[in-house]
XYZ file of C-alpha atoms in Angstrom:
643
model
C -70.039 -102.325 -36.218
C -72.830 -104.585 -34.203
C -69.961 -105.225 -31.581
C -69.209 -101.722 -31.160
C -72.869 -100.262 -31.254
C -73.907 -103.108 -28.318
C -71.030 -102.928 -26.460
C -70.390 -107.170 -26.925
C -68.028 -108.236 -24.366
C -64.371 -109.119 -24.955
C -60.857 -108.716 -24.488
C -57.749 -107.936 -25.628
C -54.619 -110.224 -26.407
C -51.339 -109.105 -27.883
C -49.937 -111.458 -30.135
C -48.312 -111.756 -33.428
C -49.797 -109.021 -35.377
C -50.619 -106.724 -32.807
C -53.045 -106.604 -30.158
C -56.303 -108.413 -31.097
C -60.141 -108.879 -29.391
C -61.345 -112.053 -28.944
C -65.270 -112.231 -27.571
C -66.473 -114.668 -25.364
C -69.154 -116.921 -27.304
C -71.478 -116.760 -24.329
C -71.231 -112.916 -24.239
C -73.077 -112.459 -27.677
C -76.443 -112.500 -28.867
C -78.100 -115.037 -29.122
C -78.607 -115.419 -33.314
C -74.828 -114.650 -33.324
C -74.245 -117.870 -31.097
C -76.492 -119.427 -33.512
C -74.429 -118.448 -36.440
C -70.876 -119.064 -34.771
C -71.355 -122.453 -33.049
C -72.936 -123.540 -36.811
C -69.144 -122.654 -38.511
C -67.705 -124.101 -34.983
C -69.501 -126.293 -33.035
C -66.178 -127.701 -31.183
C -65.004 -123.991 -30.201
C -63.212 -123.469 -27.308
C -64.768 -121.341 -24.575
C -62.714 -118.464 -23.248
C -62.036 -117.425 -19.852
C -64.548 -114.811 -20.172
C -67.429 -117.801 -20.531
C -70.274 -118.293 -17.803
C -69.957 -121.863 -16.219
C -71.843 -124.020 -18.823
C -74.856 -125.842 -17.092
C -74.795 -128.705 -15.681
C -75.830 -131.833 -18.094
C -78.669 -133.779 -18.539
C -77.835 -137.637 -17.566
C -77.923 -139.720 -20.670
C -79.921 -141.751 -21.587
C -79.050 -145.408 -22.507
C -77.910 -146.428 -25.858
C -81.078 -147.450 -28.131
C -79.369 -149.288 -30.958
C -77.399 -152.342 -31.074
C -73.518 -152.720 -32.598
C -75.129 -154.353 -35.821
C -77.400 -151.886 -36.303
C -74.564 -148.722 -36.038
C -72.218 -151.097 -38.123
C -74.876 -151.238 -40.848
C -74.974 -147.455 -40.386
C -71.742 -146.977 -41.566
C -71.850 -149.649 -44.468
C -74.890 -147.463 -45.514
C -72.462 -144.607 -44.844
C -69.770 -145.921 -47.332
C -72.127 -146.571 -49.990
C -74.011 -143.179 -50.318
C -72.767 -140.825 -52.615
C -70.516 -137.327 -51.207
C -73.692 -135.090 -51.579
C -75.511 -136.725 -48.925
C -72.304 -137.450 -46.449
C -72.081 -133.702 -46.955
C -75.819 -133.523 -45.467
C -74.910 -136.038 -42.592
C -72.455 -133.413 -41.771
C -73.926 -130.746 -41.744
C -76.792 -132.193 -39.517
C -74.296 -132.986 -37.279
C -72.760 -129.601 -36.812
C -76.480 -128.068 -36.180
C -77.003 -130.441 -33.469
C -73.791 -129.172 -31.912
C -74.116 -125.921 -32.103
C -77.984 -126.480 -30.254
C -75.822 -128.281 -27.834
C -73.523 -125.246 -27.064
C -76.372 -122.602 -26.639
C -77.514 -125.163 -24.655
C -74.599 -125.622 -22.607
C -74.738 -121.778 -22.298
C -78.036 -121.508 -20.263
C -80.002 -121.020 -23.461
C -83.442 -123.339 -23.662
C -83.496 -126.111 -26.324
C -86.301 -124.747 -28.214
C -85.108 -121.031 -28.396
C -81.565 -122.551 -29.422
C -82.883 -124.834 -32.119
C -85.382 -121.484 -33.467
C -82.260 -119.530 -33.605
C -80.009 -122.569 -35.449
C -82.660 -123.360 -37.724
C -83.068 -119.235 -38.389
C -79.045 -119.475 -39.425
C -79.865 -122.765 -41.696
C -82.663 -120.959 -43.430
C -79.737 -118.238 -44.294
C -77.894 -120.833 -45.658
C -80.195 -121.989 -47.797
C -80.811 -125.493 -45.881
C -84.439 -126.675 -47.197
C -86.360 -127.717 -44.928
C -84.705 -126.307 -42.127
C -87.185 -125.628 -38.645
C -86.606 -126.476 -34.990
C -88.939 -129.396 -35.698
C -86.367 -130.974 -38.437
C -83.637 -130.235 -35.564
C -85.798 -132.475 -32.777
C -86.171 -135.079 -35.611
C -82.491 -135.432 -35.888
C -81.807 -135.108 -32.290
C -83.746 -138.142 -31.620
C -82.132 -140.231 -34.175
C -78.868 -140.117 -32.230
C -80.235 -139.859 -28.771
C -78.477 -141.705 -26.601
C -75.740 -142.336 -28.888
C -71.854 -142.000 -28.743
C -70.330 -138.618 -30.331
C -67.668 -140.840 -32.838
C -71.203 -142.777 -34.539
C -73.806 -139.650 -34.794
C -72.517 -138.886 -38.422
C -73.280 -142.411 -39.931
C -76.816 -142.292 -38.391
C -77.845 -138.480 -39.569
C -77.268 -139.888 -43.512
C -80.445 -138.911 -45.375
C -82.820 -142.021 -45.954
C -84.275 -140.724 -48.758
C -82.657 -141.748 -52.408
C -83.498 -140.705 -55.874
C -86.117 -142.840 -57.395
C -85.538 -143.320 -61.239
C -88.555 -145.328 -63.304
C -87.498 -148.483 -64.976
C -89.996 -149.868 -67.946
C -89.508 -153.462 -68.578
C -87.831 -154.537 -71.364
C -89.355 -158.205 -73.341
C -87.638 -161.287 -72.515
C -87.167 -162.350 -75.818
C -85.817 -158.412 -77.102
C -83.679 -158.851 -74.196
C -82.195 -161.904 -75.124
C -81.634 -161.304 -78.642
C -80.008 -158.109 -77.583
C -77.705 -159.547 -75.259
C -76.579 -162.273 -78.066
C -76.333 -159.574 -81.052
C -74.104 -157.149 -78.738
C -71.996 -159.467 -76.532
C -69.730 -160.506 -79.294
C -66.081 -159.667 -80.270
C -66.722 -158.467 -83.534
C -68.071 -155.164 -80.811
C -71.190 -153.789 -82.658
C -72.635 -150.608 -81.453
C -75.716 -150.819 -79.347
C -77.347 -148.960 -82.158
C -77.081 -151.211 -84.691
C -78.111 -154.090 -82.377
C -81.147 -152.179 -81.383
C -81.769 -151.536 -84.974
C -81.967 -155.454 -85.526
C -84.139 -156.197 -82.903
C -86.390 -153.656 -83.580
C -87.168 -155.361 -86.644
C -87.581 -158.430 -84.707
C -90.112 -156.396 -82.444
C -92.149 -155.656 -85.586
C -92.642 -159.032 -86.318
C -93.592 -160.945 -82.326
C -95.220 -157.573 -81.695
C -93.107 -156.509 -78.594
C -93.107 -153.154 -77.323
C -89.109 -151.749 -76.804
C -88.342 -149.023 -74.617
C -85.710 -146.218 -75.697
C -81.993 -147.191 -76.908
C -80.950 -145.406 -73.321
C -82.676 -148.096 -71.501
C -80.921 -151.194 -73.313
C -77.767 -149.078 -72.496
C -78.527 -148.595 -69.610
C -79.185 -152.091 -68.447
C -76.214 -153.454 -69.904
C -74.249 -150.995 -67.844
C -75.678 -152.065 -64.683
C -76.265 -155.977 -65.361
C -72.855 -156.872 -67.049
C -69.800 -156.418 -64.939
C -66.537 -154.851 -67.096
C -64.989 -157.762 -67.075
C -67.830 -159.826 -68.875
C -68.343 -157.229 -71.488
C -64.432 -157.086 -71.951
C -64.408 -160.843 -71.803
C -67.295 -160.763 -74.819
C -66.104 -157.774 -76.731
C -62.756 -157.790 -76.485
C -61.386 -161.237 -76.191
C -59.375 -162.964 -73.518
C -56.245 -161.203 -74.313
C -57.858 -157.636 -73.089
C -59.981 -159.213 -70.175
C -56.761 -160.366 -68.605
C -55.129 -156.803 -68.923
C -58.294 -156.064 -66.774
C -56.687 -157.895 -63.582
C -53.884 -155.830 -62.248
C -50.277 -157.187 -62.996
C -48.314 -159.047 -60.508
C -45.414 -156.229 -59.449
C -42.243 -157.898 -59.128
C -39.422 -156.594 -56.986
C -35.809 -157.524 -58.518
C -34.159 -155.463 -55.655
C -33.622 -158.880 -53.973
C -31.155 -159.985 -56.288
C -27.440 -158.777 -56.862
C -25.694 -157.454 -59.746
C -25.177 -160.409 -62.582
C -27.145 -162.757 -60.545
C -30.400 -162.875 -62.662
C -30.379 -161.442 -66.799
C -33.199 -161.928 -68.943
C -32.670 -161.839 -72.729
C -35.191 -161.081 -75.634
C -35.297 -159.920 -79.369
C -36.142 -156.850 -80.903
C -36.494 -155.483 -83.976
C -35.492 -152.030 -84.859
C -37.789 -149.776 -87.601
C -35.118 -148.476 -89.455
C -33.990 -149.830 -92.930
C -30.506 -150.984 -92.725
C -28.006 -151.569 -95.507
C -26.325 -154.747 -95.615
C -22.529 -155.118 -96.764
C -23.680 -157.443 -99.468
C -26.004 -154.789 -100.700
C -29.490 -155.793 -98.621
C -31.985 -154.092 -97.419
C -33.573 -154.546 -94.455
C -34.637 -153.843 -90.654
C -31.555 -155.248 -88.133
C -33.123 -157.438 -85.344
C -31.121 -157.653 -82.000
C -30.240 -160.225 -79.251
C -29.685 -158.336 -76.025
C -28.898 -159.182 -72.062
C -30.645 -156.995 -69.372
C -28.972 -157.569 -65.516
C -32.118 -157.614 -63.759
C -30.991 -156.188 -60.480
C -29.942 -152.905 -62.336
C -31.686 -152.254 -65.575
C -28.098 -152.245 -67.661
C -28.122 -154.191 -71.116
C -24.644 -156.127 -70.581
C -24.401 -157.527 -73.971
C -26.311 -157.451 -77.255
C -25.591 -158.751 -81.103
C -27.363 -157.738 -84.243
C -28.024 -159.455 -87.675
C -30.634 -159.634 -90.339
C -32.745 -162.631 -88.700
C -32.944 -164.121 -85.108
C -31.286 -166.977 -84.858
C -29.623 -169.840 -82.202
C -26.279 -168.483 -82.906
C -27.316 -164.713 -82.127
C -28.592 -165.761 -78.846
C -25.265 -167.328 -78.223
C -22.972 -164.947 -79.347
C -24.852 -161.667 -76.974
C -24.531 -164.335 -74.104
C -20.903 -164.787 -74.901
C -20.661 -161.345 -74.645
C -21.762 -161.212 -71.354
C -19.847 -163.929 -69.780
C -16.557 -163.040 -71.214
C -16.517 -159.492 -69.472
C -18.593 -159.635 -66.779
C -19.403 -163.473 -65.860
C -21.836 -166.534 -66.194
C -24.897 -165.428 -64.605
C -26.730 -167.373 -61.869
C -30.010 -167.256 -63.060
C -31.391 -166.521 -67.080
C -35.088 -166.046 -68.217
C -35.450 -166.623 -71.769
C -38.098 -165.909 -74.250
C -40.106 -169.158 -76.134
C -38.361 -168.448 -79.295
C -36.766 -170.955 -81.212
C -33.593 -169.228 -81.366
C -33.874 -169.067 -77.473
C -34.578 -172.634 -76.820
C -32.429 -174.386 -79.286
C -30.988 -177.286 -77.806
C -27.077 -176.063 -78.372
C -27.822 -173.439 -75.464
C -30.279 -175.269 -73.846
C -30.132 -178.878 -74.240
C -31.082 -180.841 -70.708
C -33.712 -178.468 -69.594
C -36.837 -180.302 -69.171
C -39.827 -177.257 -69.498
C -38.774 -175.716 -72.414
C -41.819 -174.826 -74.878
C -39.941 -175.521 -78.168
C -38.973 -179.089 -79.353
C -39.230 -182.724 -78.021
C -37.333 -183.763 -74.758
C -35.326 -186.688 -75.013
C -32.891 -188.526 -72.759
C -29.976 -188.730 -75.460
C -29.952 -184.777 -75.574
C -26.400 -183.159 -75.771
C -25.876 -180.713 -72.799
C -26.461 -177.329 -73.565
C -24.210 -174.015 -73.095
C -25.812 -172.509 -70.534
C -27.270 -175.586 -68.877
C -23.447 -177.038 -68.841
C -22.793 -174.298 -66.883
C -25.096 -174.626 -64.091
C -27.731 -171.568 -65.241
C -30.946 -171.533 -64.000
C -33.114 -171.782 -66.901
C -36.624 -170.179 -66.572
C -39.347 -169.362 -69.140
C -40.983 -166.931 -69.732
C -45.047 -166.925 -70.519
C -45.936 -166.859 -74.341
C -46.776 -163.749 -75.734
C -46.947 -162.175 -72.531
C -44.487 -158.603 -72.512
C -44.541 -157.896 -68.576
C -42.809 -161.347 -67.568
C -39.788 -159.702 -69.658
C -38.617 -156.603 -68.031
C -36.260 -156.018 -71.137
C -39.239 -155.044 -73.369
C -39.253 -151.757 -71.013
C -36.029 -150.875 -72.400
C -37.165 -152.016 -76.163
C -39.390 -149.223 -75.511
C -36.784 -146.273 -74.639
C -34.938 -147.771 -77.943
C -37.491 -147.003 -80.649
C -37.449 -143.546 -79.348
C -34.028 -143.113 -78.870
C -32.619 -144.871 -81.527
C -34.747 -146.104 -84.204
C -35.707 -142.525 -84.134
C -32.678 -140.586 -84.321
C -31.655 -137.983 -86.277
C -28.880 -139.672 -87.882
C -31.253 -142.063 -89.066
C -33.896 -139.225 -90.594
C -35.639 -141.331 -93.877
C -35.053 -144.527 -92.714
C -37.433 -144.602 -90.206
C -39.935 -147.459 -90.861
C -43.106 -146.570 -88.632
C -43.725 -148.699 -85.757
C -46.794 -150.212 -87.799
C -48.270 -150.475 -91.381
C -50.086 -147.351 -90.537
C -48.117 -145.360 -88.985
C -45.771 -144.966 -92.133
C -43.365 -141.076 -92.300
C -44.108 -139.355 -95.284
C -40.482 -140.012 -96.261
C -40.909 -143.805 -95.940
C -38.023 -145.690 -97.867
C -36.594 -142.742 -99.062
C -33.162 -143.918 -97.467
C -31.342 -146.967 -95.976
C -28.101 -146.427 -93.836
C -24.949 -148.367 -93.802
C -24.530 -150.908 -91.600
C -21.836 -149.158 -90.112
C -23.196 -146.196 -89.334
C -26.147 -147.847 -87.709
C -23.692 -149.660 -85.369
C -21.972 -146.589 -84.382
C -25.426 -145.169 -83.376
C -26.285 -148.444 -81.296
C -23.250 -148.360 -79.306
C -23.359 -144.739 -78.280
C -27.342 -144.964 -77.513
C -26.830 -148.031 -75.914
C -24.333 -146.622 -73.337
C -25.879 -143.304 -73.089
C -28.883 -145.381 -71.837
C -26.861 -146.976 -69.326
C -25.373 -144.213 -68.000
C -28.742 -142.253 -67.970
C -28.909 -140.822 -64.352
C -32.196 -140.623 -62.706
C -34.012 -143.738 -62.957
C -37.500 -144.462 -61.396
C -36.489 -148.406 -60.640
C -36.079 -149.503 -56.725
C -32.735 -149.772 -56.891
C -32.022 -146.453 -58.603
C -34.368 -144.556 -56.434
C -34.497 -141.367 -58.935
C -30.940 -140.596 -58.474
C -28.702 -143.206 -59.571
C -28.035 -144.881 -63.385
C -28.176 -148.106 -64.642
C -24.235 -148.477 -64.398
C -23.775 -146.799 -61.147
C -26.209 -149.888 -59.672
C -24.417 -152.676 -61.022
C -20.999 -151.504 -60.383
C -21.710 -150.597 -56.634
C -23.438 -154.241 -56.993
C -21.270 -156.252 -58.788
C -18.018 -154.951 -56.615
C -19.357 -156.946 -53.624
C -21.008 -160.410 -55.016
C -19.280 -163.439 -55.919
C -19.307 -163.428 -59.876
C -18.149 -166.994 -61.285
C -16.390 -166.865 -64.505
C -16.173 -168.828 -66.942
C -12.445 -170.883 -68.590
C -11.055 -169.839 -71.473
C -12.286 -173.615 -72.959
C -16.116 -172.984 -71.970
C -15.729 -169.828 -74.084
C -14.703 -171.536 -77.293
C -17.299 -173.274 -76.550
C -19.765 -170.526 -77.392
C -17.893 -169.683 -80.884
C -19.349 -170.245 -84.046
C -18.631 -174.256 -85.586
C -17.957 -174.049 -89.368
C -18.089 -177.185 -91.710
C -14.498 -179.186 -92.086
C -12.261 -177.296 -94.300
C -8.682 -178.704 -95.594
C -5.564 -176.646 -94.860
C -3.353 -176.301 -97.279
C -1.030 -178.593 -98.327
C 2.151 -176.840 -98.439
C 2.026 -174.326 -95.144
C -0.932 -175.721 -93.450
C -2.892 -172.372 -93.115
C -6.831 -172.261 -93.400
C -9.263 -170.306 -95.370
C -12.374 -168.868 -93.963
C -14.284 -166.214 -95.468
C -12.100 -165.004 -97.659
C -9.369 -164.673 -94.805
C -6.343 -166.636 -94.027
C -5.567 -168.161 -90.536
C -2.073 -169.773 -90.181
C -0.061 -170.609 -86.835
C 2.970 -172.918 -86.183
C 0.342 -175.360 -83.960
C -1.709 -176.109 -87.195
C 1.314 -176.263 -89.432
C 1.811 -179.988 -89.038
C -1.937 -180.415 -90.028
C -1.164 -179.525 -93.461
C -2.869 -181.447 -95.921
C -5.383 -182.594 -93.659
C -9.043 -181.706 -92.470
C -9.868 -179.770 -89.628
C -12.451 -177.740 -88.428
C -12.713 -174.408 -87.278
C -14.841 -172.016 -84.572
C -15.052 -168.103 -84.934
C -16.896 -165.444 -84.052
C -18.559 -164.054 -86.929
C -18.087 -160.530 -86.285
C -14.548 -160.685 -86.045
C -13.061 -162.281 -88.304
C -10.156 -159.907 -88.819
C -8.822 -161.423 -85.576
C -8.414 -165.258 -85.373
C -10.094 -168.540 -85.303
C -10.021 -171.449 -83.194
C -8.861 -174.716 -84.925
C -9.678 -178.107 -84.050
C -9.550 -181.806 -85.008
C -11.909 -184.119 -86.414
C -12.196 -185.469 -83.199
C -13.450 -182.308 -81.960
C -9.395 -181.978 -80.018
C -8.550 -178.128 -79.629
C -5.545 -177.954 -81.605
C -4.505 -173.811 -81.505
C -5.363 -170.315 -81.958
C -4.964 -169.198 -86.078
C -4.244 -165.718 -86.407
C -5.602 -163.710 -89.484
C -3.266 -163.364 -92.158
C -3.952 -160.117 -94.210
C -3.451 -159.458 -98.040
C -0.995 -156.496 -98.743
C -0.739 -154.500 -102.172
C 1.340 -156.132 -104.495
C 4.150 -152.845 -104.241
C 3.931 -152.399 -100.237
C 7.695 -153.328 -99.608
C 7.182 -152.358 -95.929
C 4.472 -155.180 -95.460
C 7.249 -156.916 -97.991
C 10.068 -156.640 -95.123
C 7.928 -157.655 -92.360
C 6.934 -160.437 -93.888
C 10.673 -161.572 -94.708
C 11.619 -160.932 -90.827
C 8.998 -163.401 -89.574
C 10.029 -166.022 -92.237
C 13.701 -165.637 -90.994
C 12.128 -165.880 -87.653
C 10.491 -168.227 -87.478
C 13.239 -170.590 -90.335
C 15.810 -169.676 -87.131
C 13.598 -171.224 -84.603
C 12.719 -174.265 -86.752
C 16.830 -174.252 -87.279
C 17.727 -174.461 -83.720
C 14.764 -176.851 -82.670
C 16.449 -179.152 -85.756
C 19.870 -178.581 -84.024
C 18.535 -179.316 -80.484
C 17.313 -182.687 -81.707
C 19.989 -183.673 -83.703
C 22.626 -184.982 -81.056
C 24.347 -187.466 -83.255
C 26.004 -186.995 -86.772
C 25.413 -189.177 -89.773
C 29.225 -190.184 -89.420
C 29.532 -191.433 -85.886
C 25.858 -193.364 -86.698
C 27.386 -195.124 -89.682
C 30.237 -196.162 -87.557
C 28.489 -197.192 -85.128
C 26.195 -199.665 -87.166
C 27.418 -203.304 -87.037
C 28.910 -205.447 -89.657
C 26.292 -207.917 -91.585
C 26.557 -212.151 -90.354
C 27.179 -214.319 -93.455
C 23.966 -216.167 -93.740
C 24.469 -219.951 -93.450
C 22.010 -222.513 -95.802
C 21.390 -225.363 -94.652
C 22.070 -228.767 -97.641
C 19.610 -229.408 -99.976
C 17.533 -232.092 -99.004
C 17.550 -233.065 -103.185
C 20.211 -232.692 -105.795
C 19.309 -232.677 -109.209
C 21.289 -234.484 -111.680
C 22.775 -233.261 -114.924
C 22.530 -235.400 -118.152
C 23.275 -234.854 -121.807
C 24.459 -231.771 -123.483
C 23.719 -229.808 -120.246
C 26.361 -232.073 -118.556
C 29.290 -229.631 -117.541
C 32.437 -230.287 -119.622
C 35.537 -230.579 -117.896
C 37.534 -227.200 -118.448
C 41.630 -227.019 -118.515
C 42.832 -225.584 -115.691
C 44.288 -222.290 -115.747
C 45.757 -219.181 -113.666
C 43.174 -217.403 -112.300
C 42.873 -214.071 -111.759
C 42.669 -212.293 -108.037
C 39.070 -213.369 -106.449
C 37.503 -210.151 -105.469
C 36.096 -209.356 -102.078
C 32.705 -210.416 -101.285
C 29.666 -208.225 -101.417
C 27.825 -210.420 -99.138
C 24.931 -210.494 -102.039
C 26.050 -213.656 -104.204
C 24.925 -217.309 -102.823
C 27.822 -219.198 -103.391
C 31.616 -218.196 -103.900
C 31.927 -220.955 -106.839
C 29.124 -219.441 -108.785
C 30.521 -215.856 -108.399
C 34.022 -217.212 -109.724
C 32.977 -218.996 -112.557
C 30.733 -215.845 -113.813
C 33.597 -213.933 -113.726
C 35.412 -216.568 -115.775
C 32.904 -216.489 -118.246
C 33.229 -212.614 -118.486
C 37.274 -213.039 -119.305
C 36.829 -215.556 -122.122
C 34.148 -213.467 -123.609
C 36.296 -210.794 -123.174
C 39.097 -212.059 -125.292
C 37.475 -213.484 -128.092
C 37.195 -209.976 -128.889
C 39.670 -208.365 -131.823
C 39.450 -205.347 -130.450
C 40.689 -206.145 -127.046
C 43.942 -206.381 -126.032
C 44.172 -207.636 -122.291
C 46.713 -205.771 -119.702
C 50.389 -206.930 -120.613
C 50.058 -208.629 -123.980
C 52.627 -206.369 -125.223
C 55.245 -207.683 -123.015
């Protein structure tokens, strides 16, 4: 309305919107100038403008490079409200500086700025104010004006001095990590006070002063303890993109807050074993059972390197399931147990892991305990599981604590589907996964182009379960484990005999590995499974393997046996009459012992020598004996006494 009634200069540009007016700042009154080179102190000038006058020569710079770089120090320090005043001191001075540029004096531009500032509520604000800030950047480059126009005034706040001795006490009652409240320390030295006679200020001020005095790492360090002062320093952010898929795993136990049933009628939480790739996030292998133990550990890293490989490099947690010296036997830093040179190898160190440990009771060196944490909300917590919850503290109990346990089963089913539903979880924030891609997608893409070493069938039976010596049985040479039955035709000779035996506890159903005293691989035992007493189809199987295998035996019998019993007895040779040599001494005969001379009479045929009898006399004479004998019996009648 103004523009129109005074006829203010412009003109007229069509652009998007429709035709518009644009007026020349040096066309308009004066207090308007005032008002729009306040908002705009860097506006352009349109065509329209009178030539700006011609400027004064400046004057050299009176302040030094330390003095503008404390400037801006002072600058950083201040609060926002007065950075806000620094600029808007700044963009009075400029708009003096373009009424004066437009042939205006200095003193009628800085009435009519410090009119608009008055407007605006600016205390203080008078052409005098705007020649006191003028000269504090006269002479001065444009990029440094704002650091110098900071206010130098600064809230002044009266402190009343507290005793030495009230101080002290103070300091000694609060800084402690039993954490009592400043009011109840107060409270004790104010009964102190009554007795030296000192003179406390408020509560506010011993606040106060703490505050400012004690840095948050001292009072954490006193309050707190060392365990929360070192959560203070920021956490060392490791980046596990430089490895490959399977190249680095880190393993750790957890336990799950659900009550489990136990075949053999227990009840109690499950605690798992489990392998995390570190490259990708994906658990690769995992075991549970009531306790932690060595033989956990091994059994979720046998997992692992029977599908997917022996990994390069493992960090393990301090436990003593962890650093047992079956898996780990040779390493020298481990924190558990005594190193000594007679050591057996372990597992992993045998083959050629990287063994790393990591820092006691310290969670972020084991990137697996992120994943512990999707797992007690995803599975300890699931609805199939609804009254066994535990809590995840003494505390934090459910209303329907212990009101049920589930099978053991049915908490296994639930582990292996959450399990792979969190591997397969698309999305993830990690590096590699870049808020698109899974766990699973990672290490496949990964794991298709590395160089994976595997491990020999004999390195895995090497990570099976060792059982005590047991005897197989005498009569068909198969083993008893568990209530099972192993039997094979490569432990069948061993019947009778002591051998010993390696499994894997969770399948038992399957087969066992046999081997020797001497610790000599001997064969695989398969599981031999009771049938009901009437199942004749079980009954018929049974009889065909028997045949079977009797018809093997059969023509492995006939295959050795080249020669018959017949053509071996022919073939033996004839025994050699053994010669004696004389006696060296005869002895004589006297007496009644004396042989008597005997009549001579027809002897009967000599028989054929046996080869057994010493001398052919003695055998002739026995049989003479025999004859006479003979008939001096009544009742004998020799061959042709008739005739």
């Amino acid at each position: 309305m103004r523009a129109a009634r005074e006829a203010w200069a412009y003109e007229t540009r069509t652009g998007r919107g429709g035709a518009k007016r644009f007026y020349a700042p040096g066309a308009l009154p004066a207090d308007v100038q005032a008002a729009v080179f306040l908002r705009t102190p860097n506006l352009t000038q349109p065509s329209v403008d009178l030539a700006p006058a011609k400027a004064k020569p400046r004057k050299p710079a009176q302040i030094t490079e330390a003095q503008l770089q404390a400037a801006w120090q002072r600058y950083e320090a201040v609060e926002q409200h007065l950075k806000s005043e620094a600029r808007r001191r700044l963009q009075a001075l400029q708009a003096v500086e373009q009424l004066v540029a437009d042939g205006m004096l200095l003193t009628k531009a800085r009435e009519l700025v410090a009119v608009q500032l008055q407007r605006e509520n600016v205390r203080g604000a008078s052409a005098a104010t705007l020649g006191r800030w003028a000269a504090l950047v006269d002479g001065v480059e444009k990029q440094h004006r704002l650091a110098l126009l900071v206010p130098s005034y600064a809230g002044g706040t009266m402190t009343v001095d507290i005793p030495v001795e009230a101080w002290d006490a103070f300091k000694a009652d609060y800084l402690r990590v039993e954490a009592p409240t400043a009011s109840g320390c107060y409270e004790r030295v104010q009964r102190l006070a009554r007795v030296h006679g000192w003179v406390l200020p408020s509560l506010k001020t011993f606040q106060r002063r703490i505050e400012k005095e004690m840095p948050r790492g001292v009072l954490v360090l006193a309050r707190k303890g060392r365990e929360a002062f070192d959560r203070t320093f920021p956490a060392q952010e490791r980046d596990r993109s430089m490895f490959h898929a399977l190249e680095g795993v880190n393993a750790d136990g957890h336990k799950f807050d659900v009550f489990v049933r136990w075949p053999d009628g227990t009840i109690a939480r499950p605690i798992m074993v489990g392998v995390q790739c570190l490259y990708s996030g994906k658990v690769l292998g995992y075991r549970i059972a009531e306790t932690e133990s060595a033989d956990l550990v091994r059994f979720s890293f046998r997992d692992v390197i029977e599908r997917y490989g022996i990994p390069e490099k493992v960090w393990l947690d301090n436990g003593r399931g962890f650093a047992s010296k079956m898996l780990t036997g040779g390493v020298a830093n481990r924190f558990r147990f005594k190193v000594r040179p007679d050591d057996p190898v372990g597992i992993l160190t045998g083959m050629d892991c990287e063994i790393h440990w990591t820092t006691p009771y310290h969670g972020q060196a084991k990137p697996i305990e992120r994943a512990w944490l999707d797992m007690c909300d995803r599975i300890s917590k699931h609805p199939a599981f609804a009254g066994a919850y535990t809590g995840n503290k003494p505390d934090a109990k459910p209303e329907n604590y212990g009101s049920k346990a589930v099978p053991l089963d049915e908490f296994v089913r639930v582990l292996n589907e959450e399990i792979a539903a969190h591997n397969a979880r698309e999305g993830r924030r990690s590096r590699v996964c870049g808020r698109k891609y899974s766990f699973d997608q990672v290490f496949s893409a990964s794991y298709a182009q590395s160089t994976i070493r595997k491990a020999s069938v004999e390195q895995l039976r090497q990570l099976l379960l060792a059982t005590d010596t047991v005897t197989a049985d005498a009569r068909d040479g198969s083993v008893r484990l568990a209530g099972n039955r192993y039997w094979s035709e490569a432990i069948a000779r061993y019947a009778g005999k002591k051998v010993m035996l390696r499994f894997d506890p969770e399948a038992l159903h399957t087969s066992v590995e046999v081997y020797s005293l001497a610790n000599v691989h001997i064969g695989t035992a398969e599981c031999i499974a009771a049938v009901g007493f009437a199942d004749t189809v079980a009954a018929k199987e049974h009889a065909r393997a028997k045949k079977q295998f009797r018809r093997a035996a059969q023509q492995q019998l006939e295959a050795e046996r080249r020669m018959s019993a017949a053509k071996l007895a022919k073939q033996l040779p004839s025994p050699v009459p053994e010669s004696l040599p004389p006696a060296g001494v005869v002895a004589p005969l006297f007496g009644k012992r004396a042989a008597k001379p005997q009549p001579q009479q027809a002897m009967p045929e000599p028989l054929q020598r046996t080869g057994t009898d010493d001398r052919e006399e003695a055998f002739g004479s026995l049989m003479e004996r025999i004859a006479a004998r003979q008939q001096g019996n009544s009742f004998y009648v020799p061959r042709g006494a008739d005739e």
